[in-house]
Short mmCIF file of C-alpha atoms in Angstrom, two decimals:
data_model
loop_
_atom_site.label_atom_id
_atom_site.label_comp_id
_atom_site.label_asym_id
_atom_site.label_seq_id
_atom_site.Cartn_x
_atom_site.Cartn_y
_atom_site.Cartn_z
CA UNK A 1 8.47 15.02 12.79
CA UNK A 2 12.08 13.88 13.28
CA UNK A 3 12.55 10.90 15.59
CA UNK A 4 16.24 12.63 16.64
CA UNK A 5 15.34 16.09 17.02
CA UNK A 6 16.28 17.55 20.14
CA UNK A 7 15.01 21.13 19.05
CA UNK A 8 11.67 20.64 20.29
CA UNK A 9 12.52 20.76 24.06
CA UNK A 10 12.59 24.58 24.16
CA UNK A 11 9.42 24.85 22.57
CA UNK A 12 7.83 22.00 24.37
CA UNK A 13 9.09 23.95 27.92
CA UNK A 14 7.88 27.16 26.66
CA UNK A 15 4.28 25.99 25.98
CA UNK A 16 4.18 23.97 28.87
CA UNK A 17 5.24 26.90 31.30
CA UNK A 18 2.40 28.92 28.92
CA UNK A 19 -0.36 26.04 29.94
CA UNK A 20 0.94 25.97 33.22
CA UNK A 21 0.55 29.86 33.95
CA UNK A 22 -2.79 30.15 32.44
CA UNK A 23 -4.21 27.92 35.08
CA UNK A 24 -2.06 29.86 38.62
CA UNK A 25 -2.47 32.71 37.62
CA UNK A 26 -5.35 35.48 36.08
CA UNK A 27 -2.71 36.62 33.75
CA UNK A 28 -3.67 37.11 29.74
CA UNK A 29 -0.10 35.65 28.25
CA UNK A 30 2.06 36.30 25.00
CA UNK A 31 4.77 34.26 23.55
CA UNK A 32 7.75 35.36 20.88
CA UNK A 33 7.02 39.36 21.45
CA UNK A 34 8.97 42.15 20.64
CA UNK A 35 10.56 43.65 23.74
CA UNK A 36 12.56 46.27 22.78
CA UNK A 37 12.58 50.26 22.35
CA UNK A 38 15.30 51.83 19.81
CA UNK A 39 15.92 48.61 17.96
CA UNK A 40 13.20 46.05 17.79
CA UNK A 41 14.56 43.71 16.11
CA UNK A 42 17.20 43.04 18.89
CA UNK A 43 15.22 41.44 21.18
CA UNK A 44 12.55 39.11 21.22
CA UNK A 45 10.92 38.34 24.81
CA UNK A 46 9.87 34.38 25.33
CA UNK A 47 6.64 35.14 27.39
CA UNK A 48 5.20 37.79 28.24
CA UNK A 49 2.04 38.03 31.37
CA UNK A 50 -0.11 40.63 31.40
CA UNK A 51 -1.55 41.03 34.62
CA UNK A 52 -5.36 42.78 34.57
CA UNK A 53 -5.91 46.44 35.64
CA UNK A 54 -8.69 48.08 37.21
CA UNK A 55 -9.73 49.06 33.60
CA UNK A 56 -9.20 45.50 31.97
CA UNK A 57 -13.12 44.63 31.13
CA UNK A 58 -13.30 47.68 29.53
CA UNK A 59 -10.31 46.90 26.93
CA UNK A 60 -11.79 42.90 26.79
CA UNK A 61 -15.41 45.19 25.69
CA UNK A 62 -13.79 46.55 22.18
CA UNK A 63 -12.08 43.59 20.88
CA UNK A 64 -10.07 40.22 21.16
CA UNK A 65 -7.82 41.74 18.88
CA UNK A 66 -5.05 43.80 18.46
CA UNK A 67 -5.71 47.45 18.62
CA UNK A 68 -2.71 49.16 17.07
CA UNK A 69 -0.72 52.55 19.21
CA UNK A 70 -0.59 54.25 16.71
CA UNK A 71 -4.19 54.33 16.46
CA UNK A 72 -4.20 55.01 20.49
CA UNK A 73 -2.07 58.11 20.06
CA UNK A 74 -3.83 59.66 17.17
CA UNK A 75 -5.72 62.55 16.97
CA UNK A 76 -8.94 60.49 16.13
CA UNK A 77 -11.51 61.16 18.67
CA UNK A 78 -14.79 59.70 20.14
CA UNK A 79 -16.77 62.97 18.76
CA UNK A 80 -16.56 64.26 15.64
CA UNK A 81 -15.42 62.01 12.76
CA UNK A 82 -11.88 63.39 11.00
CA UNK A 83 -10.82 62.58 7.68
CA UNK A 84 -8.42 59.55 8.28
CA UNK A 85 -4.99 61.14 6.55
CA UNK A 86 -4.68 64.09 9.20
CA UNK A 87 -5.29 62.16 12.53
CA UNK A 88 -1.66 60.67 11.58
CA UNK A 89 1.69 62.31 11.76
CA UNK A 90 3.72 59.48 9.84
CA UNK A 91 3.77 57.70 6.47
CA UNK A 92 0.18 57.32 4.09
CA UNK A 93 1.16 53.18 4.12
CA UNK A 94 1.12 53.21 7.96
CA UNK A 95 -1.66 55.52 8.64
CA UNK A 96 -3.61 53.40 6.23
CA UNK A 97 -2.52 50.07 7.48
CA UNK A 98 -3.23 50.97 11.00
CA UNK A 99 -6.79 52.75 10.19
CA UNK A 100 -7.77 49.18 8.70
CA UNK A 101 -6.26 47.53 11.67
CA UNK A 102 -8.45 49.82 14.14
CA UNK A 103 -11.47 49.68 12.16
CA UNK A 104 -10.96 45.75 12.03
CA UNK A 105 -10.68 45.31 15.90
CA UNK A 106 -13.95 47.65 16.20
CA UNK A 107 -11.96 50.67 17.49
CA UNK A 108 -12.24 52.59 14.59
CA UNK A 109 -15.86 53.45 13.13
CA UNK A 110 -15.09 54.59 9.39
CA UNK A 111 -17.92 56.56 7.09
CA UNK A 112 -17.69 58.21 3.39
CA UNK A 113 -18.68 61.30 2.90
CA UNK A 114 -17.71 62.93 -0.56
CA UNK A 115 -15.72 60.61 -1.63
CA UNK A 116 -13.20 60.70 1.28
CA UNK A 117 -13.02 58.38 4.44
CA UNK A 118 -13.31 59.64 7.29
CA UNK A 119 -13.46 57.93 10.64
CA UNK A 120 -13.89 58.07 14.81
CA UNK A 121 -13.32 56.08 17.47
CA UNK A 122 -16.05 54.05 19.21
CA UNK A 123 -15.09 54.10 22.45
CA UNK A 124 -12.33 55.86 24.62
CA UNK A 125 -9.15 53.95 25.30
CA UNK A 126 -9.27 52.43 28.72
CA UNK A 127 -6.16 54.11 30.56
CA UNK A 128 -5.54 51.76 33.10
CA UNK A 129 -6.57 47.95 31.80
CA UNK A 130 -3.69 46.03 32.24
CA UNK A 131 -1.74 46.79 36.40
CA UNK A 132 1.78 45.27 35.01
CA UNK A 133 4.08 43.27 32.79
CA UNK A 134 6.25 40.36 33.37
CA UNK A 135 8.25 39.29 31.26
CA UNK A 136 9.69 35.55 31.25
CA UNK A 137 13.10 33.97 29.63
CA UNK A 138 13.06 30.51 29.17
CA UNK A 139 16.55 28.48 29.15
CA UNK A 140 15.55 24.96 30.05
CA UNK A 141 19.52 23.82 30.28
CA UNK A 142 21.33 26.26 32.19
CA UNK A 143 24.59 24.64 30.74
CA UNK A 144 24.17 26.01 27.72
CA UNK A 145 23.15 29.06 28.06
CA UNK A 146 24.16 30.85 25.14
CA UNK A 147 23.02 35.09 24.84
CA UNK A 148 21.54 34.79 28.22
CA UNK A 149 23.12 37.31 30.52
CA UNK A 150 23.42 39.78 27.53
CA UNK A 151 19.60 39.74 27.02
CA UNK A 152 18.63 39.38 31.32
CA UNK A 153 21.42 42.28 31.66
CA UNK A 154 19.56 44.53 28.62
CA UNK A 155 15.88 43.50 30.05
CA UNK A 156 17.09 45.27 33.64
CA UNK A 157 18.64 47.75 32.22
CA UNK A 158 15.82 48.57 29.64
CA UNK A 159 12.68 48.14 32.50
CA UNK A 160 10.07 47.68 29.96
CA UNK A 161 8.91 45.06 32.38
CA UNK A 162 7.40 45.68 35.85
CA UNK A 163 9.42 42.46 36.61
CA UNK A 164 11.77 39.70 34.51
CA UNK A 165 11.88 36.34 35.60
CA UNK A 166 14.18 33.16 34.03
CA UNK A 167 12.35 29.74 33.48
CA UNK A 168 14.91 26.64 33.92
CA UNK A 169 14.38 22.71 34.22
CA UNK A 170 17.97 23.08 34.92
CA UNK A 171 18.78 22.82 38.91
CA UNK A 172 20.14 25.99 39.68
CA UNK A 173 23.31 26.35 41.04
CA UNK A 174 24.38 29.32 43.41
CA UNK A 175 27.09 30.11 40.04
CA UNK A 176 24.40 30.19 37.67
CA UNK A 177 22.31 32.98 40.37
CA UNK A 178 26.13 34.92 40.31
CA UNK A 179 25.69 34.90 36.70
CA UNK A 180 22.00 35.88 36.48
CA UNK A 181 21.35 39.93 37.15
CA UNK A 182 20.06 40.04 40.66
CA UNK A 183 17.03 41.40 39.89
CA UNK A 184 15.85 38.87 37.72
CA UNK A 185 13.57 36.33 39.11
CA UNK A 186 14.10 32.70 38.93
CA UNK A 187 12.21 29.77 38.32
CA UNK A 188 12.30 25.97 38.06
CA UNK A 189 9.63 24.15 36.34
CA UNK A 190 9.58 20.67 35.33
CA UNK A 191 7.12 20.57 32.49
CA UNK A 192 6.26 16.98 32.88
CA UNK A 193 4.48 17.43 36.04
CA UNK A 194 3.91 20.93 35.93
CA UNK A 195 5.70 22.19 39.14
CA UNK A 196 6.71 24.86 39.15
CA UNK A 197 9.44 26.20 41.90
CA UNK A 198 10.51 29.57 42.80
CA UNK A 199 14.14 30.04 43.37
CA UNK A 200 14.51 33.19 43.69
CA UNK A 201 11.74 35.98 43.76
CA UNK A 202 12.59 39.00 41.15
CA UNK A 203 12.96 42.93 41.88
CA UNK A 204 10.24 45.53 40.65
CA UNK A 205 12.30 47.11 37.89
CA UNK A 206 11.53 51.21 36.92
CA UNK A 207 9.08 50.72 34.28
CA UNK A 208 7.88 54.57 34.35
CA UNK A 209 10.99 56.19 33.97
CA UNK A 210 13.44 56.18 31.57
CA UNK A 211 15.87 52.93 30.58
CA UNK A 212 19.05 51.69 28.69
CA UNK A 213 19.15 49.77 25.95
CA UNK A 214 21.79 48.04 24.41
CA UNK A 215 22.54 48.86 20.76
CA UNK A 216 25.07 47.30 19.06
CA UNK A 217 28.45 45.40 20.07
CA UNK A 218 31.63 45.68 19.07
CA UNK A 219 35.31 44.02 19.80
CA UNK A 220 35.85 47.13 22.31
CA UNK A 221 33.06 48.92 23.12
CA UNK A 222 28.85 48.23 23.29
CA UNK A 223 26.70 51.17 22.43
CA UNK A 224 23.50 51.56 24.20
CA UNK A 225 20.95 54.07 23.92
CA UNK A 226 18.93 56.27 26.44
CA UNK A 227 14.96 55.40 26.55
CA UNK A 228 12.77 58.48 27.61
CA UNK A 229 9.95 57.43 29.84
CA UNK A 230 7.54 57.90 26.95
CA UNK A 231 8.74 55.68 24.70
CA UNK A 232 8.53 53.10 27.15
CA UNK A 233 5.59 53.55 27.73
CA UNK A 234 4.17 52.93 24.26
CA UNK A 235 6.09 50.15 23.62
CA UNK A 236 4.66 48.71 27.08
CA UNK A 237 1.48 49.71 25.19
CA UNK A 238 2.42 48.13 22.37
CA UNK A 239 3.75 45.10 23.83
CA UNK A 240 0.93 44.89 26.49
CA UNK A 241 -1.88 44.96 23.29
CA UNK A 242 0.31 42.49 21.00
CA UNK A 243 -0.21 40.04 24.07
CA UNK A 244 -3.66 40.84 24.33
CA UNK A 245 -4.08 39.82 20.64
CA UNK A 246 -1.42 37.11 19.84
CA UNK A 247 -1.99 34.88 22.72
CA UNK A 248 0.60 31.86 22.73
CA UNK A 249 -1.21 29.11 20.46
CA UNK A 250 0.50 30.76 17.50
CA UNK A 251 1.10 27.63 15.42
CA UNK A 252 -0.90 25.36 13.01
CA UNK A 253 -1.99 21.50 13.55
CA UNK A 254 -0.28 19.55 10.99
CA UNK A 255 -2.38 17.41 8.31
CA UNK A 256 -0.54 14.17 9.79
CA UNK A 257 -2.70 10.98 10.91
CA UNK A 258 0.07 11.30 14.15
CA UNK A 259 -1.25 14.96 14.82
CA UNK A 260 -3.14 15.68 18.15
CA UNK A 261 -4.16 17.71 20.43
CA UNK A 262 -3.78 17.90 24.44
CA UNK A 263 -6.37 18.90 26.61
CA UNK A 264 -4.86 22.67 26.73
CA UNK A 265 -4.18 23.17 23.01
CA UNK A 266 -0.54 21.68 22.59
CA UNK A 267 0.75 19.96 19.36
CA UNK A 268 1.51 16.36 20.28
CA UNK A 269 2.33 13.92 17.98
CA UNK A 270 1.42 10.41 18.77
CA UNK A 271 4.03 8.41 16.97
CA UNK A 272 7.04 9.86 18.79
CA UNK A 273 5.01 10.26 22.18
CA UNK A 274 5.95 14.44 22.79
CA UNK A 275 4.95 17.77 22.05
CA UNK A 276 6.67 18.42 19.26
CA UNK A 277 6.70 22.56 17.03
CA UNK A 278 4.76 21.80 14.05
CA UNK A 279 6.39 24.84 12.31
CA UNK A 280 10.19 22.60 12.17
CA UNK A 281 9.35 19.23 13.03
CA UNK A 282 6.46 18.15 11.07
CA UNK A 283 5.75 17.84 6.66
CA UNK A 284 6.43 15.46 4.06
CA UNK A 285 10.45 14.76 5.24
CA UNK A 286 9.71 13.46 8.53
CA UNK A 287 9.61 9.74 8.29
CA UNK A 288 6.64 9.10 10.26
CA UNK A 289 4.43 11.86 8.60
CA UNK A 290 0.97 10.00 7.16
CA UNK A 291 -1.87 12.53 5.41
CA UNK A 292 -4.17 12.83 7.87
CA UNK A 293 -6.79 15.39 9.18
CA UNK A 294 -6.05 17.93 10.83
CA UNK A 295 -7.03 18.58 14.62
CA UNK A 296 -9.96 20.57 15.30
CA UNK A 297 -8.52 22.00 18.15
CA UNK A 298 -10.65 25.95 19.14
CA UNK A 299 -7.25 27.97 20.37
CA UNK A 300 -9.75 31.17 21.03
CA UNK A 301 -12.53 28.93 23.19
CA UNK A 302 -9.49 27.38 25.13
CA UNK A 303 -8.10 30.65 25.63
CA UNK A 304 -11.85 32.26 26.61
CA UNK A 305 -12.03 29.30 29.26
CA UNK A 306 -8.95 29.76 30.62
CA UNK A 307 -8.25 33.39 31.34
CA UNK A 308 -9.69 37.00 31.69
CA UNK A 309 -9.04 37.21 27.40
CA UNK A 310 -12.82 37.17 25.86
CA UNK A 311 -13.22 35.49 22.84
CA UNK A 312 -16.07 37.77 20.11
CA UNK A 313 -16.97 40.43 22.86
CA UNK A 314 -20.11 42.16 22.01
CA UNK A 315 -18.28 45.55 20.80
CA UNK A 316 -18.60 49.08 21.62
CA UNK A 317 -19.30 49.72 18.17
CA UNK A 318 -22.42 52.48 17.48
CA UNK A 319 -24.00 54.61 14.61
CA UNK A 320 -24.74 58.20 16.27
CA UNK A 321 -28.54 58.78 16.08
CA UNK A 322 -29.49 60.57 12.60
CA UNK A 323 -25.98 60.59 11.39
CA UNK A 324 -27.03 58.68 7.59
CA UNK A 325 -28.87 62.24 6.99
CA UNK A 326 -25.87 63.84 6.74
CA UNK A 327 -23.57 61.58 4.75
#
């Protein structure tokens, strides 16, 4: 850990914010997600809160993990088990990769028969488990805000989220709300003390219909491209079970004799008195690293205690009576 690194502070606000959620509200929360449609890669969402549907124990039932869209949208069914290549219109690598993925997260029963795998779903997908998303930008300085307005302006424009907020420690100014969309939310948190203060409230954005999304930018003109209302809504889908399964307690605890733990899962290091991101700021160059144990810190317990997510549900996972005679 580096005694003059000022990099930390965005991760430190981000996880505080996460910490801070998790205990206002019932929502099951994300961190460092894809949010985009046409180009993934373009945008990466800080937070993301998944609040619970009507249906939401019914998706906590099958799994604490991921369960991939693709796997969703195929033409495997509760019934009859199909050989796993023709439920999937798109490469053998993919269809293979997410078959292992939906078989790992108990979706997916798989049996042999001949020689060839074939496979079914254990349960039905629950429609309506998760009511909306809301997804959250954090910039704690306002001064230097960098990409912002491109990325708030694309998020409105896009309406993958239900709603987008901005998370600031900055006091906000009525210049910096002229140069915020006016839909987008704000909010001021102080993660030392946890307040958190709403500045402004933000606007329900179209997530059901179709959206914009910017492309590519150039000296003299910005492409964008036009989102149908079904591919939002599997990448809402997809974003809505990547947040299920990721959670926000992403990193590792160094092996440093500074490492430990806060009460809520955080990385806090001990000799420079901070939360600190273990992925940039801690190993052998830092001057105060010492071998040490790691933490035992249980991110999946934490996360259990703390919010709708269930940790090792029971499963919906079943053998249909007889079925061995006929394999």
């Amino acid at each position: 850990m580096h005694a003059d690194a000022d990099g930390p502070r965005e991760f430190a606000f981000e996880l505080a914010l996460c910490s801070h959620l998790e205990e206002a509200t019932d929502w099951v929360l994300g961190r460092q997600l894809g949010a985009a449609v046409a180009a993934p890669a373009r945008r990466v969402v800080d937070v993301c809160g998944l609040v619970p549907g009507p249906a939401f124990d019914d998706r906590a039932a099958i799994s604490e993990r991921t369960i991939p869209v693709r796997a969703v949208t195929s033409d495997v069914g509760v019934g009859e088990a199909v050989f796993w290549r023709d439920a999937f219109d798109c490469h053998r690598e993919t269809a293979r990769e997410t078959v292992d993925a939906a078989v790992e997260a108990g979706f997916f029963d798989s049996e042999v028969r001949g020689g060839r795998e074939y496979v079914r779903r254990t349960t039905r997908y629950p429609e309506e488990w998760f009511a909306s998303l809301v997804g959250v930008e954090n910039k704690p300085d306002l001064d230097a805000p960098g990409d912002l307005e491109r990325q708030l302006r694309t998020d409105v424009s896009l309406g993958l989220f239900d709603e987008v907020v901005l998370a600031t420690e900055s006091h906000v100014t009525r210049a910096h709300l002229n140069r915020i969309p006016e839909a987008v939310g704000v909010w001021r948190f102080d993660p030392a003390t946890g307040e958190r203060t709403v500045v402004r409230d933000p606007t329900p954005l179209d997530a059901a219909g179709p959206g914009v999304e910017l492309a590519a930018e150039h000296p003299l003109r910005t492409d964008v491209t036009v989102v149908s209302a079904e591919e939002k809504r599997l990448a809402r889908l997809r974003v809505a079970e990547r947040t299920y399964g990721k959670g926000w307690r992403t990193y590792e605890f160094p092996p440093c004799a500074s490492a430990r733990a806060t009460d809520d899962g955080r990385p806090y290091c001990a000799h420079f008195g901070r939360v600190v991101d273990p992925g940039r700021d801690c190993g052998d160059d830092c001057p105060a690293f010492e071998a040490g144990e790691s933490p035992a810190v249980d991110a999946a317990t934490l996360r259990d205690d703390r919010t709708p997510w269930v940790v090792d549900p029971a499963g919906v996972a079943r053998r249909q009576s007889g079925l061995d005679r006929f394999l």
